[in-house]
Amino acid sequence: MADFNDLLFQAEKLANDLEGNDELPKVDRSLRQVLEASNELYARVAQSGAQDIQANLLLGSKGIDLPQISQKLENLISRKTFEPLEPIADSDIHTFLKNETESAILRIISEVNERTLSQVQELQWEYIENEWDQEKYKLLSAMTGPSEEFLNLDKTLRTSVLPEVPSPSPLTVEETLFAKEIFKYNKFVMENNKKVSLVECFAKIAKDFQDTKVNEMWDILSYMLNIPPLPRSKDPLINRSTAPGCNFIIKAARTYLEDRYKMYINNVITEDLQNARRGGVPGTYHLVRSFVGLRFHGDYLGLQDGLIDDRPLWPMIYYCIRCGDFKAALECIKHAGMACEELQPILEEYSKTSDLKKINKLEQMIKIQYRRSVRNTTDPFKRAVYCILGCCDVADEHSEVAQTADDYLWLKLTLIREDAEGEKLTFSDLQTTVLEYYGETHYQAHKQPHLYFQVLALTGQFEAAIEFLSRIERYRVHAVHMAIALNEIYLLALPRDVQSPLLSEDPGDPKPGRRLNFVRLIMLYVHRFEITNPSEAIQYFFVLRNLVNLEGQNLFAVCVSDLALECRDYDLLFGKIQSNGTRLKGLVDQFSSIGINTQMIAEMVADQLNHKGLFEDAIKLYDLAHKHEQVLKLMSTMLSQVVHLAPVPGSTRERLQILAEELAFRYVGDSFNCSRQIYTTFYILKDLLNFFDHYHNGQYVLALEAIQKLQIIPLSMNEVDEKVSNFKSLESEVCRVLPDILLATMNILYHRYTHIDEGTEHLKGRIDETEKLAQLHFLRDQAKALTSFAGTLPYRLPGDTNIRLVRMEILMH
């Protein structure tokens, strides 16, 4: 019975072990299902598990348990580094410190990440902006023709060739006259004579063409430049925007408008002398009296305070002030008596141009009177007079009185007070109104460009006025020369970067200041005729002599170098060195009296030509610049490429050979400056030209004599070690030619060997057998020296050179 109990206990234990103690659920399968699962497992292992099995076998042989490693990897849990931290109790200090540490690390990582992204974005935008700036510059330059960036540079060797028939000059008669005046002015500058007024000279030229609108523009500029010299220690835009510069400009503009209005009154009276009844008394008072008599027939509604001398009082006063004659206005006040006696003190002060402080006090009194009784008056001339003298209601445009652009501008100029309190009109406000508020659309600038130029110039905005004129073909020549005249007296505001647009705005400038790219304006103007008229072009570049670019280069030198690259007439610009070493002067030499260095500009051009691969032209200009080392270095580089070629008439090799002979003749004495190594290399290559000339012409005896004199290759076994040692001191230009030298020399030796071996007659007659054998042995010894030298050289010769040398030596045995 105990045995059965033991057997039952073991059976129940076995059942429990099979059913409930493992984590895996119990699976009941039939024999068919087990068979299908086995087949599926076998197929999966056979198809995709072979590599795993091989990996197990490989790692197992090294003592590594792959299943155990896989289990460990599966059990790894990544740290929650970048997940939010769990809230903790206040008393859990350890966790608190851990969280703070992790927070600090996360904060640093986040800051670094943000800063990196910000820097990447800044660099990206900076790169994009630079690309756009370059593209804009190219587009602006391409609008008037190709610039240096658009040149399709041919890096082949070329020579400067002038056209046989010169192209006709594209300069018009007007442009030619202005160019001659520029030449005269530059001559005055170079001779250190007293400078002439360019505006007067240019205005005189403009008058010869009898264009009324053009003459008016030059008259405006003459008035505006008739001011005391401004300090050159400040920027021109700052000078014109602050006292006393802005006061000078306002006074000049008012003077022009007043003189112009007086001329207008004269013209009106002259057209109707019978009704004007001016009389013979000169002066503004009687001139205005006649004008008012013509304008006001009968009663004029709204006028107040009666008549003086049979004319309305306030129109008489207003037009006297409009003509700029305060004494005439004071005379009107005296005729009026008590009607306007409060204006007499300030008119007396204005007529004497006395203390401004006293005038400011009198203005305050007029303002009070204006607010009491004059503001609501029906007489527009009375309101205008009080506003002008008392600086009242600066926003009122007085459209009944100021009916033209000239009147409006004059009225606003009289109301400008920079130091007034409360409501005031500043010079900057007026400039902003004209340029930005009204602008080209309001003034219909393209229909009447002279009017828009006038309002801009009279408000001291010369840059915007000139840029506008330069966009109109008819007035471009005048715009350019106005800019030149302004720049010469330091009144033109220029940008800091010569690659700026033609008209630009600097954030640091007082509003609405604009800057004119004077350099671009000159270059755009000159570009049309610089190829056909380089002598005129260089005169215009001379006006840029005091300007530099961002790299600190003088812009006259930069423009002349660009001109030289365009026209390639280096002899005309820089002169020419004759065979005796003397230099004929060029166009640039005429400016040497004021420190313009022709050699320095020639070197600039030579550097650019060298960079572009135009080595022949670069050599010519380096020679003009007395850069002897650069000349011989380039000559050596070029000769090493052509020295081994056969001489062909008109080829590059022939040109270089002629130039090399000329340089060798001139580069002697103390004035010659070059390192010995470059000098020696040049002379070796020059002599190699003669060697290859003899070789290609079949003059083998002369060729051997030439190569022996050079002492660069051995012609006997005793010389091999010495020549190998000397080879290390040779420059790369000579080493590059060495394979051709060895082959040519070996060909000469082989040719002589075959002729002697075949019994060819000697120059002195037939030779006996003993002498023949001696000569053959001597030639074989020379050939052996060449092959030994080529095999010993610490220089990698072309692959077939040694083979050809050895083959010819073998043929000589």
XYZ file of C-alpha atoms in Angstrom, residues 109-449:
341
model
C 22.622 70.864 -23.290
C 19.552 72.873 -24.245
C 21.432 76.183 -24.199
C 24.288 74.776 -26.278
C 21.791 73.299 -28.711
C 19.917 76.599 -29.070
C 23.130 78.574 -29.401
C 24.449 76.171 -32.021
C 21.226 76.370 -34.014
C 21.283 80.158 -33.756
C 24.883 80.340 -34.954
C 24.152 77.958 -37.815
C 21.181 80.074 -38.867
C 23.214 83.272 -38.644
C 26.016 81.783 -40.728
C 23.495 80.455 -43.211
C 21.796 83.830 -43.609
C 25.124 85.622 -43.769
C 26.221 83.290 -46.554
C 22.921 83.792 -48.392
C 23.131 87.581 -48.002
C 26.702 87.609 -49.313
C 25.617 85.547 -52.300
C 22.730 87.912 -52.956
C 24.978 90.960 -52.598
C 27.360 89.500 -55.155
C 24.498 88.675 -57.504
C 23.020 92.172 -57.102
C 26.403 93.734 -57.785
C 26.798 91.614 -60.902
C 23.300 92.488 -62.089
C 23.841 96.204 -61.500
C 27.124 96.072 -63.357
C 25.609 94.000 -66.166
C 22.907 96.595 -66.784
C 25.399 98.814 -68.588
C 27.811 96.219 -69.938
C 30.106 93.422 -68.850
C 32.190 93.753 -65.740
C 35.247 91.814 -64.670
C 33.114 89.047 -63.184
C 31.342 88.486 -66.508
C 34.475 88.274 -68.656
C 34.978 84.952 -70.360
C 38.657 84.693 -69.623
C 40.716 82.804 -72.135
C 43.735 81.507 -70.287
C 45.747 80.967 -73.427
C 48.798 83.035 -74.150
C 47.865 86.081 -76.199
C 49.515 89.276 -77.251
C 48.027 92.752 -77.187
C 46.871 93.680 -80.676
C 45.298 97.043 -81.472
C 42.617 97.214 -84.174
C 43.910 98.537 -87.486
C 40.932 100.885 -87.915
C 40.028 102.721 -84.671
C 36.382 102.640 -83.650
C 34.457 105.918 -83.809
C 34.152 107.761 -80.526
C 30.768 107.283 -78.832
C 31.070 110.681 -77.112
C 28.493 113.281 -78.084
C 29.441 116.911 -78.673
C 28.196 117.840 -75.210
C 30.108 115.000 -73.530
C 33.254 115.946 -75.447
C 33.088 119.533 -74.212
C 32.603 118.400 -70.618
C 35.531 115.967 -70.976
C 37.781 118.794 -72.171
C 36.768 120.856 -69.157
C 37.615 117.938 -66.854
C 41.037 117.723 -68.501
C 41.642 121.460 -67.912
C 40.572 121.188 -64.276
C 42.808 118.176 -63.642
C 45.694 120.093 -65.143
C 45.049 122.954 -62.712
C 45.090 120.472 -59.838
C 48.344 118.847 -60.960
C 50.039 122.225 -61.363
C 48.955 123.212 -57.824
C 47.217 126.285 -59.171
C 44.258 127.915 -57.505
C 41.248 125.746 -58.128
C 38.618 127.081 -60.485
C 34.897 126.763 -59.846
C 33.795 123.642 -61.652
C 30.139 124.626 -61.378
C 30.740 127.893 -63.204
C 32.760 126.127 -65.909
C 30.156 123.419 -66.405
C 27.287 125.916 -66.338
C 29.015 127.918 -69.047
C 29.233 124.808 -71.247
C 25.553 124.022 -70.626
C 24.495 127.525 -71.690
C 26.060 127.020 -75.115
C 23.374 124.428 -75.897
C 20.514 126.836 -75.070
C 18.419 124.412 -73.043
C 16.426 126.523 -70.582
C 15.651 123.692 -68.170
C 19.279 122.556 -68.034
C 20.452 126.131 -67.454
C 18.006 126.479 -64.570
C 19.357 123.328 -62.936
C 22.931 124.585 -63.183
C 21.813 127.980 -61.808
C 20.259 126.225 -58.827
C 23.502 124.373 -58.175
C 25.503 127.604 -58.493
C 23.333 129.240 -55.823
C 23.451 126.215 -53.525
C 27.238 125.979 -53.698
C 27.727 129.660 -53.012
C 28.225 129.015 -49.296
C 31.243 129.245 -46.978
C 33.506 126.165 -46.967
C 32.368 123.501 -44.518
C 34.866 121.638 -42.294
C 36.248 118.463 -43.821
C 36.646 116.835 -40.435
C 32.939 115.921 -40.484
C 30.918 113.861 -42.904
C 29.319 116.036 -45.630
C 25.850 114.747 -44.742
C 26.340 115.713 -41.104
C 27.676 119.113 -42.161
C 24.570 119.806 -44.214
C 22.164 118.525 -41.553
C 23.465 120.581 -38.644
C 24.214 124.233 -38.002
C 25.792 126.213 -39.497
C 25.773 124.081 -42.669
C 21.991 123.692 -42.886
C 21.556 127.426 -42.268
C 23.857 128.214 -45.187
C 21.895 125.881 -47.443
C 18.526 127.298 -46.369
C 19.760 130.834 -46.986
C 21.146 129.875 -50.414
C 17.871 128.191 -51.388
C 15.807 131.173 -50.254
C 18.089 133.541 -52.134
C 17.624 131.554 -55.343
C 13.835 131.437 -54.975
C 13.656 135.139 -54.147
C 15.880 136.179 -57.053
C 13.932 133.891 -59.355
C 10.642 135.438 -58.223
C 11.996 138.919 -58.725
C 12.957 137.877 -62.266
C 9.440 136.518 -62.756
C 7.928 139.807 -61.644
C 10.188 141.670 -64.068
C 9.059 139.409 -66.912
C 5.383 139.936 -66.049
C 5.850 143.710 -65.987
C 7.881 143.712 -69.199
C 5.099 141.886 -71.030
C 2.556 144.587 -70.037
C 4.487 147.792 -69.562
C 1.534 150.004 -70.453
C -0.714 148.774 -67.631
C 2.123 148.215 -65.174
C 3.056 151.925 -65.067
C 6.279 151.154 -63.315
C 7.904 154.506 -63.764
C 11.588 155.215 -63.713
C 12.292 154.749 -60.008
C 14.392 151.606 -59.384
C 13.975 149.322 -56.391
C 11.910 146.427 -55.163
C 9.126 148.584 -53.741
C 8.203 150.115 -57.090
C 8.693 146.799 -58.860
C 6.236 145.102 -56.495
C 3.828 148.029 -56.746
C 3.618 147.596 -60.504
C 3.207 143.831 -60.183
C 0.419 144.133 -57.575
C -1.293 146.644 -59.832
C -1.374 144.075 -62.622
C -2.569 141.203 -60.447
C -5.258 142.989 -58.464
C -7.731 144.782 -60.728
C -10.609 146.380 -58.856
C -11.716 145.060 -55.472
C -10.264 141.815 -54.183
C -12.512 140.040 -51.693
C -11.051 139.423 -48.268
C -8.234 141.986 -48.327
C -8.053 144.176 -45.221
C -6.488 147.377 -43.857
C -6.947 149.444 -46.979
C -4.445 150.642 -49.556
C -0.979 152.157 -49.687
C 0.050 154.091 -52.766
C -3.162 152.863 -54.469
C -2.266 149.216 -53.864
C -3.574 146.634 -51.312
C -1.418 146.740 -48.172
C -0.811 143.066 -47.354
C -0.086 141.866 -50.897
C 2.487 144.664 -51.125
C 4.173 143.531 -47.899
C 4.016 139.856 -48.823
C 5.530 140.272 -52.300
C 8.308 142.498 -50.949
C 9.208 139.744 -48.469
C 8.791 137.145 -51.243
C 11.437 139.024 -53.213
C 13.712 138.919 -50.159
C 13.710 142.684 -49.633
C 12.809 143.437 -46.009
C 13.649 147.111 -46.487
C 10.983 147.372 -49.160
C 8.522 145.639 -46.789
C 9.518 148.096 -44.062
C 8.782 150.933 -46.486
C 5.277 149.510 -46.951
C 4.818 149.426 -43.157
C 5.814 153.068 -42.913
C 3.297 154.014 -45.592
C 0.563 152.084 -43.750
C 0.989 153.912 -40.437
C -0.885 152.390 -37.493
C -2.349 149.442 -39.454
C 0.624 147.146 -38.904
C 3.105 148.985 -36.722
C 3.733 145.847 -34.599
C 5.679 144.359 -37.549
C 8.071 147.285 -37.836
C 10.602 146.165 -35.149
C 11.119 142.682 -36.544
C 11.387 143.947 -40.134
C 14.026 146.404 -38.997
C 15.959 143.576 -37.367
C 15.714 141.397 -40.467
C 16.806 144.248 -42.692
C 19.874 144.757 -40.506
C 20.452 140.981 -40.005
C 21.172 141.637 -36.330
C 20.954 139.536 -33.168
C 18.931 136.332 -33.515
C 17.967 136.371 -29.826
C 16.218 139.694 -30.289
C 14.462 138.374 -33.380
C 13.233 135.346 -31.396
C 11.707 137.650 -28.778
C 9.989 139.696 -31.449
C 8.672 136.508 -33.031
C 7.002 135.584 -29.737
C 5.187 138.923 -29.698
C 3.977 138.383 -33.272
C 2.755 134.903 -32.358
C 0.643 136.365 -29.578
C -0.837 138.981 -31.938
C -1.469 136.253 -34.537
C -3.413 134.103 -32.088
C -5.468 137.074 -30.878
C -6.658 138.594 -34.109
C -4.864 137.492 -37.259
C -5.486 133.731 -37.314
C -9.136 134.088 -38.352
C -8.689 137.016 -40.694
C -10.083 136.829 -44.214
C -6.951 138.323 -45.751
C -4.691 135.396 -46.825
C -1.734 137.710 -47.427
C -1.957 139.101 -43.910
C -2.016 135.594 -42.404
C 0.956 134.609 -44.594
C 3.008 137.658 -43.545
C 2.373 137.036 -39.845
C 3.182 133.323 -40.202
C 6.435 134.089 -42.040
C 7.632 136.720 -39.580
C 6.362 135.010 -36.424
C 6.794 131.366 -37.487
C 3.134 130.607 -36.783
C 1.023 127.647 -37.981
C 3.890 125.800 -39.642
C 1.450 123.169 -40.954
C -0.615 125.741 -42.898
C 0.299 125.613 -46.594
C -1.328 128.980 -47.456
C -2.628 127.633 -50.740
C -4.371 130.964 -51.591
C -0.983 132.688 -51.657
C 1.567 129.936 -52.390
C 0.163 128.525 -55.628
C 3.355 127.117 -57.200
C 6.032 124.660 -56.076
C 8.480 127.564 -55.786
C 6.109 129.490 -53.513
C 5.418 126.438 -51.362
C 9.102 125.639 -50.987
C 10.057 129.242 -50.210
C 7.300 129.494 -47.615
C 8.432 126.302 -45.875
C 12.056 127.413 -45.907
C 11.111 130.666 -44.139
C 9.273 128.713 -41.418
C 12.186 126.446 -40.476
C 13.353 126.913 -36.903
C 15.705 124.262 -35.532
C 15.786 125.641 -31.960
C 12.117 126.604 -31.578
C 9.960 125.201 -28.771
C 6.601 123.533 -29.281
C 5.279 123.213 -32.814
C 8.105 123.687 -35.282
C 9.302 122.768 -38.745
C 12.853 121.467 -39.075
C 15.007 121.153 -42.162
C 14.824 117.373 -41.835
C 11.015 117.520 -41.765
C 10.952 119.489 -45.002
C 13.403 117.101 -46.675
C 11.329 114.093 -45.618
C 8.154 115.696 -46.933
C 9.676 116.405 -50.337
C 11.549 113.115 -50.789
C 9.380 110.514 -49.062
C 5.901 111.965 -48.495
C 5.469 113.545 -51.943
C 8.240 111.928 -53.970
C 8.440 111.385 -57.709
C 4.752 110.555 -58.149
C 3.443 113.822 -56.703
C 5.781 115.981 -58.761
C 5.299 113.854 -61.911
C 9.050 113.627 -62.000
C 9.438 111.855 -65.329
C 7.254 114.420 -67.101
C 8.952 117.432 -65.527
C 12.327 116.219 -64.197
